Amino acid sequence: MGGGKAASGTGGHRVGDTAGRPPRLERGRSALGPALELVHTGRAPTRAVLTAELGVTRATAGAVAAELEALGLIRIDAKPSAASGSQGRPSHRLSVADEGPVALAAQVHSDGYRAALVGLGGGIVATTPGCEIIDPDPADVLRSVVEAGVRLLETTGRRCVGAGLAVPSAVAEPDGTALNPLHLAWPVGAPVRQIFTDCVREAGLDIPAFAANDVNLGALAEHRHGAGRGARDLLLVATGHRGVGGALVLDGHLHTGSSGLALEVGHLTVNPEGRPCHCGSRGCLDVEADPLAFLTAAGRAPDPGGSLLSQARGLMAMAKDDPDVRAATALLIDRLGLGLAGLVNILNPDRIVLGGLHRTLLDADPERLRAVVADRSLWGRSGSVPILASTLDHNSLVGAAELAWQPVLDDPLGALSGG
């Protein structure tokens, strides 16, 4: 199964083709990566903006854009157009190539797994239905999700630049081991990056493979393509299917600490007399503000055969008609607000993005949550920190793809020529 490597279709050119191509850059080659990242993140919608952002001449920016188009990565509109209300010279619009290469993204969580193909710009090209069966053997799970991704590649015929995996566990660096995959029943210290790499190779894909924590990857995706775009110091807090995770982007870069274990926000205590936590403490955010906590607070027994996140979201939609659900919603908002206030005091972010069930809590009563954060945090009182809902439905998948795209963003010519 060589679906990723053998696939053609990178905007009409394959690396190494010479027919119909402009001469390769001699000057401005070092600008290829920065230029591609600007288009990838939507910060250079036109060639004029690209010229200004790169700080190069119009000729050099034009040559850089042409080279990226020849590589099948971006598209340059044939006719220049002026921006709405603009008085300046019309400029060619830039966009990611519609039929360009993709990254294979995989996500595993306590309720199942999903594979997707993600193009430049963070757009999901194709995705599998979510699988709701998780095997205690990580190799079996990762082999299944990779095989599902390969079927997508075979169906679409797209070239694949790399594979990325999002897991609900801290992933230690540099060895890529999952230190606490408790909700997956996987062994502590499972070498998930190596297992994932082996599964990718077994599937016949000669591409680089990466793995990281799902919330970290969600923050990376939201910063580049979603609600966190433009933030300098972005805090993401989310609960998906079980537990609570957090991630921090500092000055545009994901902060993972000295060994990849930073921002274990789930173990902030928000209720000293609360539920026992698997970390040995009590009342941690992890067990006081996740979907299971909400269902329990509302007096509902969870359906063991269904997604806890879906159950919690469905129940929260009944808040107007059910006093128990309203009370549970208010309780979780207060618990989450206490945790966010502590993080604001320590980190002083310029933006907070909430994902998973926390996004639904924000939508349910945004003023209550913002008031709790403001009342309990020094910086919240002195200067309001924007609290926003995540805007990417599958941000961890998009973030996993960002891992695979990064070598191409760093060196488009080298990464694709090596493919």
CSV table of C-alpha atoms in Angstrom, one decimal:
chain,number,residue,atom,x,y,z
A,1,MET,CA,0.0,0.0,0.0
A,2,GLY,CA,2.0,2.9,-1.2
A,3,GLY,CA,-0.9,5.4,-1.3
A,4,GLY,CA,1.1,8.4,0.0
A,5,LYS,CA,4.3,8.1,-1.8
A,6,ALA,CA,3.1,7.1,-5.2
A,7,ALA,CA,0.2,9.5,-5.5
A,8,SER,CA,0.5,12.3,-8.0
A,9,GLY,CA,-1.3,15.6,-8.1
A,10,THR,CA,0.6,18.5,-6.6
A,11,GLY,CA,-1.0,21.3,-8.6
A,12,GLY,CA,0.2,20.0,-12.0
A,13,HIS,CA,3.9,19.6,-11.2
A,14,ARG,CA,6.0,17.0,-9.4
A,15,VAL,CA,9.3,17.8,-7.8
A,16,GLY,CA,12.0,17.3,-10.4
A,17,ASP,CA,9.8,18.2,-13.3
A,18,THR,CA,11.3,20.9,-15.5
A,19,ALA,CA,8.8,21.4,-18.3
A,20,GLY,CA,6.8,24.5,-18.0
A,21,ARG,CA,8.7,25.7,-14.9
A,22,PRO,CA,10.5,29.0,-14.3
A,23,PRO,CA,14.2,28.9,-13.6
A,24,ARG,CA,15.0,27.9,-10.1
A,25,LEU,CA,15.7,30.6,-7.6
A,26,GLU,CA,19.3,31.5,-6.9
A,27,ARG,CA,18.4,34.6,-4.8
A,28,GLY,CA,15.5,34.5,-2.4
A,29,ARG,CA,15.7,30.7,-1.9
A,30,SER,CA,15.9,31.2,1.8
A,31,ALA,CA,12.6,33.0,1.7
A,32,LEU,CA,10.7,29.9,0.4
A,33,GLY,CA,9.9,28.6,3.8
A,34,PRO,CA,8.8,31.9,5.4
A,35,ALA,CA,6.8,32.7,2.3
A,36,LEU,CA,5.0,29.3,2.4
A,37,GLU,CA,4.3,29.8,6.1
A,38,LEU,CA,2.7,33.2,5.5
A,39,VAL,CA,0.4,31.7,2.9
A,40,HIS,CA,-0.3,28.6,5.0
A,41,THR,CA,-1.4,30.8,8.0
A,42,GLY,CA,-3.4,33.2,5.9
A,43,ARG,CA,-1.1,36.2,6.6
A,44,ALA,CA,-0.1,36.8,2.9
A,45,PRO,CA,-3.3,36.8,0.9
A,46,THR,CA,-1.7,38.7,-2.0
A,47,ARG,CA,1.7,39.0,-3.5
A,48,ALA,CA,1.9,42.6,-2.4
A,49,VAL,CA,1.4,41.6,1.3
A,50,LEU,CA,4.0,38.8,0.8
A,51,THR,CA,6.5,41.3,-0.5
A,52,ALA,CA,6.0,43.5,2.5
A,53,GLU,CA,6.1,40.7,5.0
A,54,LEU,CA,9.3,39.2,3.6
A,55,GLY,CA,10.9,42.6,3.2
A,56,VAL,CA,12.2,41.8,-0.3
A,57,THR,CA,11.7,43.3,-3.7
A,58,ARG,CA,8.6,42.7,-5.8
A,59,ALA,CA,10.7,40.7,-8.2
A,60,THR,CA,12.0,38.5,-5.5
A,61,ALA,CA,8.6,38.0,-4.0
A,62,GLY,CA,7.2,37.1,-7.4
A,63,ALA,CA,10.0,34.6,-8.0
A,64,VAL,CA,9.4,33.0,-4.6
A,65,ALA,CA,5.7,32.7,-5.2
A,66,ALA,CA,6.3,31.2,-8.6
A,67,GLU,CA,8.6,28.6,-7.2
A,68,LEU,CA,6.1,27.6,-4.6
A,69,GLU,CA,3.4,27.4,-7.3
A,70,ALA,CA,5.8,25.2,-9.4
A,71,LEU,CA,6.2,22.9,-6.4
A,72,GLY,CA,2.4,22.4,-6.3
A,73,LEU,CA,2.0,24.1,-2.9
A,74,ILE,CA,0.3,27.4,-3.7
A,75,ARG,CA,-1.8,29.0,-6.4
A,76,ILE,CA,-1.4,32.5,-7.9
A,77,ASP,CA,-4.4,34.1,-9.4
A,78,ALA,CA,-3.7,34.8,-13.1
A,79,LYS,CA,-5.2,38.2,-13.0
A,80,PRO,CA,-4.3,40.8,-10.3
A,81,SER,CA,-7.1,42.3,-8.3
A,82,ALA,CA,-7.4,45.2,-5.9
A,83,ALA,CA,-8.6,44.6,-2.3
A,84,SER,CA,-12.0,46.0,-1.5
A,85,GLY,CA,-11.7,49.7,-0.8
A,86,SER,CA,-8.0,49.8,-1.8
A,87,GLN,CA,-6.5,52.6,-3.8
A,88,GLY,CA,-3.2,50.8,-4.5
A,89,ARG,CA,-2.0,48.8,-7.4
A,90,PRO,CA,-3.9,45.5,-7.9
A,91,SER,CA,-2.0,42.5,-6.7
A,92,HIS,CA,-2.1,38.8,-7.5
A,93,ARG,CA,-4.0,36.8,-4.9
A,94,LEU,CA,-2.2,33.8,-3.2
A,95,SER,CA,-3.9,30.7,-1.9
A,96,VAL,CA,-2.9,27.1,-1.1
A,97,ALA,CA,-3.1,24.8,-4.0
A,98,ASP,CA,-6.5,23.0,-4.2
A,99,GLU,CA,-5.0,19.7,-5.3
A,100,GLY,CA,-1.7,20.0,-3.5
A,101,PRO,CA,-0.1,17.5,-1.1
A,102,VAL,CA,-1.6,16.5,2.2
A,103,ALA,CA,-0.5,15.3,5.6
A,104,LEU,CA,-2.0,12.2,7.2
A,105,ALA,CA,-3.3,13.1,10.6
A,106,ALA,CA,-4.4,10.6,13.3
A,107,GLN,CA,-6.1,11.1,16.7
A,108,VAL,CA,-6.7,8.6,19.4
A,109,HIS,CA,-8.8,9.2,22.5
A,110,SER,CA,-10.7,7.3,25.1
A,111,ASP,CA,-13.8,6.9,22.9
A,112,GLY,CA,-12.1,5.9,19.7
A,113,TYR,CA,-9.9,7.2,16.9
A,114,ARG,CA,-10.1,9.1,13.6
A,115,ALA,CA,-7.8,9.6,10.6
A,116,ALA,CA,-7.9,12.6,8.2
A,117,LEU,CA,-6.0,14.1,5.3
A,118,VAL,CA,-5.1,17.8,5.9
A,119,GLY,CA,-3.8,20.2,3.3
A,120,LEU,CA,-1.9,23.4,3.6
A,121,GLY,CA,-3.9,26.1,5.3
A,122,GLY,CA,-5.3,23.6,7.8
A,123,GLY,CA,-8.2,22.5,5.6
A,124,ILE,CA,-9.4,18.9,6.2
A,125,VAL,CA,-9.5,17.3,2.7
A,126,ALA,CA,-11.0,13.9,3.8
A,127,THR,CA,-11.7,12.2,7.1
A,128,THR,CA,-12.9,8.8,8.3
A,129,PRO,CA,-15.9,8.3,10.5
A,130,GLY,CA,-14.9,8.2,14.1
A,131,CYS,CA,-14.2,4.6,15.4
A,132,GLU,CA,-15.5,4.0,18.9
A,133,ILE,CA,-13.4,0.9,19.7
A,134,ILE,CA,-10.1,1.2,21.5
A,135,ASP,CA,-7.8,-1.8,22.0
A,136,PRO,CA,-5.5,-1.9,25.0
A,137,ASP,CA,-2.6,-2.7,22.7
A,138,PRO,CA,-1.4,0.7,21.2
A,139,ALA,CA,0.2,-1.1,18.2
A,140,ASP,CA,-3.2,-2.6,17.1
A,141,VAL,CA,-4.9,0.8,17.5
A,142,LEU,CA,-2.3,2.8,15.6
A,143,ARG,CA,-2.1,0.2,12.8
A,144,SER,CA,-5.8,0.5,12.3
A,145,VAL,CA,-5.8,4.3,12.2
A,146,VAL,CA,-2.9,4.3,9.8
A,147,GLU,CA,-4.6,1.8,7.5
A,148,ALA,CA,-7.7,4.0,7.6
A,149,GLY,CA,-5.5,7.0,6.5
A,150,VAL,CA,-3.9,5.0,3.7
A,151,ARG,CA,-7.4,4.2,2.3
A,152,LEU,CA,-8.1,7.9,2.2
A,153,LEU,CA,-4.9,8.5,0.3
A,154,GLU,CA,-5.7,5.8,-2.2
A,155,THR,CA,-9.2,7.3,-2.7
A,156,THR,CA,-8.0,10.8,-3.2
A,157,GLY,CA,-4.8,10.1,-5.0
A,158,ARG,CA,-3.0,12.9,-3.1
A,159,ARG,CA,0.7,13.0,-2.3
A,160,CYS,CA,1.5,12.7,1.4
A,161,VAL,CA,4.3,14.7,3.0
A,162,GLY,CA,4.2,13.1,6.5
A,163,ALA,CA,2.1,11.7,9.3
A,164,GLY,CA,1.2,13.2,12.7
A,165,LEU,CA,-0.5,11.6,15.7
A,166,ALA,CA,-2.4,13.2,18.6
A,167,VAL,CA,-2.7,11.3,21.8
A,168,PRO,CA,-4.4,12.2,25.1
A,169,SER,CA,-1.2,11.9,27.2
A,170,ALA,CA,1.9,13.9,27.9
A,171,VAL,CA,4.5,12.8,25.4
A,172,ALA,CA,8.0,12.9,26.8
A,173,GLU,CA,10.9,14.3,24.7
A,174,PRO,CA,13.1,13.3,23.0
A,175,ASP,CA,12.0,9.6,23.1
A,176,GLY,CA,8.3,10.1,22.3
A,177,THR,CA,6.8,8.0,25.1
A,178,ALA,CA,3.3,8.4,26.4
A,179,LEU,CA,3.7,8.9,30.1
A,180,ASN,CA,0.1,8.9,31.3
A,181,PRO,CA,-2.3,7.4,28.7
A,182,LEU,CA,-4.6,6.4,31.6
A,183,HIS,CA,-7.9,6.8,29.8
A,184,LEU,CA,-6.7,4.6,27.0
A,185,ALA,CA,-5.7,1.7,29.3
A,186,TRP,CA,-2.3,1.7,27.4
A,187,PRO,CA,0.8,0.9,29.4
A,188,VAL,CA,2.5,3.8,31.0
A,189,GLY,CA,5.6,4.8,29.0
A,190,ALA,CA,4.4,3.3,25.7
A,191,PRO,CA,6.7,4.3,22.9
A,192,VAL,CA,3.9,5.8,20.8
A,193,ARG,CA,6.0,7.7,18.4
A,194,GLN,CA,8.1,4.7,17.5
A,195,ILE,CA,5.0,2.5,17.2
A,196,PHE,CA,3.3,5.0,15.0
A,197,THR,CA,6.4,5.3,12.8
A,198,ASP,CA,6.6,1.6,12.5
A,199,CYS,CA,2.9,1.4,11.5
A,200,VAL,CA,3.4,4.1,8.9
A,201,ARG,CA,6.4,2.2,7.4
A,202,GLU,CA,4.4,-1.1,7.5
A,203,ALA,CA,1.7,0.6,5.5
A,204,GLY,CA,4.2,1.3,2.7
A,205,LEU,CA,4.5,5.1,3.4
A,206,ASP,CA,8.0,6.4,3.1
A,207,ILE,CA,7.3,9.6,5.0
A,208,PRO,CA,8.3,11.1,8.4
A,209,ALA,CA,6.1,10.4,11.3
A,210,PHE,CA,5.5,12.5,14.5
A,211,ALA,CA,3.4,12.2,17.7
A,212,ALA,CA,2.5,14.7,20.5
A,213,ASN,CA,-0.1,15.5,23.1
A,214,ASP,CA,-3.5,16.3,21.6
A,215,VAL,CA,-4.1,19.5,23.5
A,216,ASN,CA,-0.7,20.9,22.6
A,217,LEU,CA,-1.6,20.1,19.0
A,218,GLY,CA,-5.0,21.7,19.3
A,219,ALA,CA,-3.3,24.9,20.6
A,220,LEU,CA,-0.9,24.9,17.7
A,221,ALA,CA,-3.8,24.6,15.2
A,222,GLU,CA,-5.9,27.3,16.8
A,223,HIS,CA,-2.9,29.6,16.9
A,224,ARG,CA,-2.2,29.1,13.2
A,225,HIS,CA,-5.7,28.7,11.8
A,226,GLY,CA,-8.3,29.4,14.4
A,227,ALA,CA,-9.4,31.5,17.3
A,228,GLY,CA,-5.9,32.0,18.5
A,229,ARG,CA,-4.6,33.5,15.3
A,230,GLY,CA,-2.7,36.7,16.0
A,231,ALA,CA,-2.2,36.1,19.7
A,232,ARG,CA,1.3,36.4,21.1
A,233,ASP,CA,0.7,34.3,24.3
A,234,LEU,CA,-2.2,31.9,23.8
A,235,LEU,CA,-3.6,29.6,26.5
A,236,LEU,CA,-5.8,26.7,25.4
A,237,VAL,CA,-7.8,24.7,27.9
A,238,ALA,CA,-10.0,21.9,26.7
A,239,THR,CA,-11.8,18.7,27.8
A,240,GLY,CA,-12.6,16.2,25.1
A,241,HIS,CA,-13.7,12.8,26.1
A,242,ARG,CA,-12.0,12.4,29.5
A,243,GLY,CA,-9.9,14.7,31.6
A,244,VAL,CA,-8.7,18.3,31.1
A,245,GLY,CA,-5.7,19.4,29.2
A,246,GLY,CA,-3.9,22.7,28.6
A,247,ALA,CA,-1.3,24.2,26.3
A,248,LEU,CA,0.5,27.4,25.9
A,249,VAL,CA,1.9,29.2,22.8
A,250,LEU,CA,4.5,31.8,23.7
A,251,ASP,CA,5.5,34.4,21.2
A,252,GLY,CA,4.3,32.2,18.4
A,253,HIS,CA,5.9,28.9,19.6
A,254,LEU,CA,4.4,26.0,21.4
A,255,HIS,CA,5.8,25.8,25.0
A,256,THR,CA,6.3,22.2,26.0
A,257,GLY,CA,8.9,22.6,28.8
A,258,SER,CA,12.3,21.0,29.1
A,259,SER,CA,11.0,17.5,28.3
A,260,GLY,CA,7.6,18.0,26.7
A,261,LEU,CA,5.6,17.8,29.9
A,262,ALA,CA,4.6,21.5,30.5
A,263,LEU,CA,1.0,22.7,31.2
A,264,GLU,CA,-0.5,19.7,33.0
A,265,VAL,CA,-3.4,22.0,34.0
A,266,GLY,CA,-5.7,19.1,34.7
A,267,HIS,CA,-4.1,18.7,38.1
A,268,LEU,CA,-4.8,22.2,39.4
A,269,THR,CA,-6.9,21.8,42.5
A,270,VAL,CA,-10.3,23.6,42.2
A,271,ASN,CA,-12.2,21.8,44.9
A,272,PRO,CA,-10.1,20.6,47.9
A,273,GLU,CA,-13.0,18.4,49.1
A,274,GLY,CA,-13.8,17.1,45.6
A,275,ARG,CA,-13.5,13.8,43.8
A,276,PRO,CA,-10.4,11.7,44.1
A,277,CYS,CA,-8.1,12.1,41.1
A,278,HIS,CA,-5.9,9.4,39.6
A,279,CYS,CA,-2.8,11.6,40.4
A,280,GLY,CA,-3.4,11.0,44.1
A,281,SER,CA,-4.9,14.4,44.9
A,282,ARG,CA,-8.6,15.5,45.2
A,283,GLY,CA,-10.7,17.9,43.4
A,284,CYS,CA,-8.4,18.4,40.4
A,285,LEU,CA,-9.7,20.2,37.3
A,286,ASP,CA,-9.2,16.8,35.5
A,287,VAL,CA,-12.1,15.2,37.5
A,288,GLU,CA,-14.2,18.3,38.3
A,289,ALA,CA,-14.6,19.8,34.8
A,290,ASP,CA,-14.7,17.1,32.2
A,291,PRO,CA,-17.7,15.4,30.6
A,292,LEU,CA,-18.0,12.6,33.2
A,293,ALA,CA,-18.0,15.3,36.0
A,294,PHE,CA,-20.8,17.1,34.2
A,295,LEU,CA,-23.0,14.0,33.8
A,296,THR,CA,-22.4,13.1,37.4
A,297,ALA,CA,-23.3,16.6,38.7
A,298,ALA,CA,-26.5,16.5,36.6
A,299,GLY,CA,-27.4,13.2,38.2
A,300,ARG,CA,-27.1,11.2,35.0
A,301,ALA,CA,-25.4,7.8,34.6
A,302,PRO,CA,-23.2,7.8,31.6
A,303,ASP,CA,-23.9,5.3,28.8
A,304,PRO,CA,-20.7,3.2,28.7
A,305,GLY,CA,-21.3,2.4,25.0
A,306,GLY,CA,-21.3,6.0,23.8
A,307,SER,CA,-19.1,9.1,23.6
A,308,LEU,CA,-19.0,10.9,27.0
A,309,LEU,CA,-18.5,14.2,25.2
A,310,SER,CA,-21.5,13.7,22.9
A,311,GLN,CA,-23.6,12.7,25.9
A,312,ALA,CA,-22.5,15.8,27.9
A,313,ARG,CA,-23.1,18.2,25.0
A,314,GLY,CA,-26.6,16.7,24.4
A,315,LEU,CA,-27.5,17.0,28.0
A,316,MET,CA,-26.3,20.6,28.2
A,317,ALA,CA,-28.6,21.5,25.4
A,318,MET,CA,-31.5,20.7,27.8
A,319,ALA,CA,-30.3,23.2,30.5
A,320,LYS,CA,-33.2,25.6,29.9
A,321,ASP,CA,-35.8,22.9,30.8
A,322,ASP,CA,-34.0,21.0,33.5
A,323,PRO,CA,-32.9,22.6,36.8
A,324,ASP,CA,-30.5,19.8,37.5
A,325,VAL,CA,-28.7,20.4,34.2
A,326,ARG,CA,-28.7,24.1,34.8
A,327,ALA,CA,-27.1,23.6,38.2
A,328,ALA,CA,-24.5,21.2,36.8
A,329,THR,CA,-23.7,23.7,34.1
A,330,ALA,CA,-23.2,26.5,36.6
A,331,LEU,CA,-21.1,24.3,38.9
A,332,LEU,CA,-18.7,23.3,36.1
A,333,ILE,CA,-18.4,26.9,34.9
A,334,ASP,CA,-17.4,27.9,38.4
A,335,ARG,CA,-14.8,25.1,38.7
A,336,LEU,CA,-13.4,25.9,35.2
A,337,GLY,CA,-13.3,29.6,36.1
A,338,LEU,CA,-11.3,29.0,39.2
A,339,GLY,CA,-8.7,27.0,37.2
A,340,LEU,CA,-8.5,29.6,34.5
A,341,ALA,CA,-8.0,32.4,37.1
A,342,GLY,CA,-5.0,30.6,38.6
A,343,LEU,CA,-3.5,30.1,35.1
A,344,VAL,CA,-4.1,33.7,34.3
A,345,ASN,CA,-2.3,34.8,37.4
A,346,ILE,CA,0.7,32.6,36.6
A,347,LEU,CA,0.9,32.9,32.8
A,348,ASN,CA,-0.6,36.3,31.9
A,349,PRO,CA,-1.8,35.2,28.5
A,350,ASP,CA,-3.3,37.8,26.0
A,351,ARG,CA,-5.9,35.3,24.9
A,352,ILE,CA,-7.7,32.2,26.2
A,353,VAL,CA,-9.3,29.7,23.9
A,354,LEU,CA,-11.6,26.9,25.2
A,355,GLY,CA,-12.2,23.6,23.4
A,356,GLY,CA,-14.3,20.5,23.7
A,357,LEU,CA,-17.0,20.7,26.4
A,358,HIS,CA,-15.4,23.9,27.8
A,359,ARG,CA,-16.3,25.6,24.5
A,360,THR,CA,-19.9,24.5,25.2
A,361,LEU,CA,-19.8,25.8,28.7
A,362,LEU,CA,-18.6,29.2,27.5
A,363,ASP,CA,-21.5,29.3,25.0
A,364,ALA,CA,-23.9,28.4,27.7
A,365,ASP,CA,-23.1,31.3,30.0
A,366,PRO,CA,-20.1,33.4,28.8
A,367,GLU,CA,-20.7,36.2,31.3
A,368,ARG,CA,-20.6,33.9,34.3
A,369,LEU,CA,-17.4,32.3,33.2
A,370,ARG,CA,-15.7,35.7,32.5
A,371,ALA,CA,-16.9,37.1,35.8
A,372,VAL,CA,-15.4,34.2,37.8
A,373,VAL,CA,-12.0,34.6,36.0
A,374,ALA,CA,-12.1,38.3,36.6
A,375,ASP,CA,-13.0,38.1,40.2
A,376,ARG,CA,-10.4,35.4,41.1
A,377,SER,CA,-7.4,36.7,39.1
A,378,LEU,CA,-5.3,39.8,39.6
A,379,TRP,CA,-4.8,40.3,35.8
A,380,GLY,CA,-8.4,39.5,35.1
A,381,ARG,CA,-9.4,42.5,37.3
A,382,SER,CA,-6.8,44.9,36.0
A,383,GLY,CA,-7.2,44.1,32.3
A,384,SER,CA,-9.7,41.7,30.8
A,385,VAL,CA,-8.3,38.6,29.1
A,386,PRO,CA,-10.4,37.7,26.1
A,387,ILE,CA,-11.9,34.2,26.5
A,388,LEU,CA,-12.9,32.7,23.1
A,389,ALA,CA,-14.4,29.4,21.9
A,390,SER,CA,-12.2,27.3,19.6
A,391,THR,CA,-13.2,27.6,16.0
A,392,LEU,CA,-11.7,24.4,14.6
A,393,ASP,CA,-13.9,21.4,15.0
A,394,HIS,CA,-11.0,18.9,14.8
A,395,ASN,CA,-8.1,21.1,16.1
A,396,SER,CA,-6.1,18.2,17.4
A,397,LEU,CA,-6.2,16.5,14.0
A,398,VAL,CA,-5.2,19.8,12.3
A,399,GLY,CA,-2.4,20.2,14.8
A,400,ALA,CA,-1.2,16.6,14.2
A,401,ALA,CA,-1.0,17.6,10.5
A,402,GLU,CA,1.0,20.7,11.5
A,403,LEU,CA,3.7,18.4,12.8
A,404,ALA,CA,4.0,16.7,9.5
A,405,TRP,CA,3.8,20.0,7.5
A,406,GLN,CA,6.6,21.6,9.6
A,407,PRO,CA,9.6,20.2,7.7
A,408,VAL,CA,7.9,21.5,4.4
A,409,LEU,CA,7.4,24.9,6.0
A,410,ASP,CA,11.0,24.9,7.1
A,411,ASP,CA,12.5,23.9,3.7
A,412,PRO,CA,9.9,23.3,1.0
A,413,LEU,CA,12.4,22.5,-1.7
A,414,GLY,CA,14.5,20.1,0.4
A,415,ALA,CA,11.5,18.4,2.0
A,416,LEU,CA,9.7,17.7,-1.3
A,417,SER,CA,12.8,16.8,-3.2
A,418,GLY,CA,13.6,14.3,-0.5
A,419,GLY,CA,10.1,12.8,-0.9
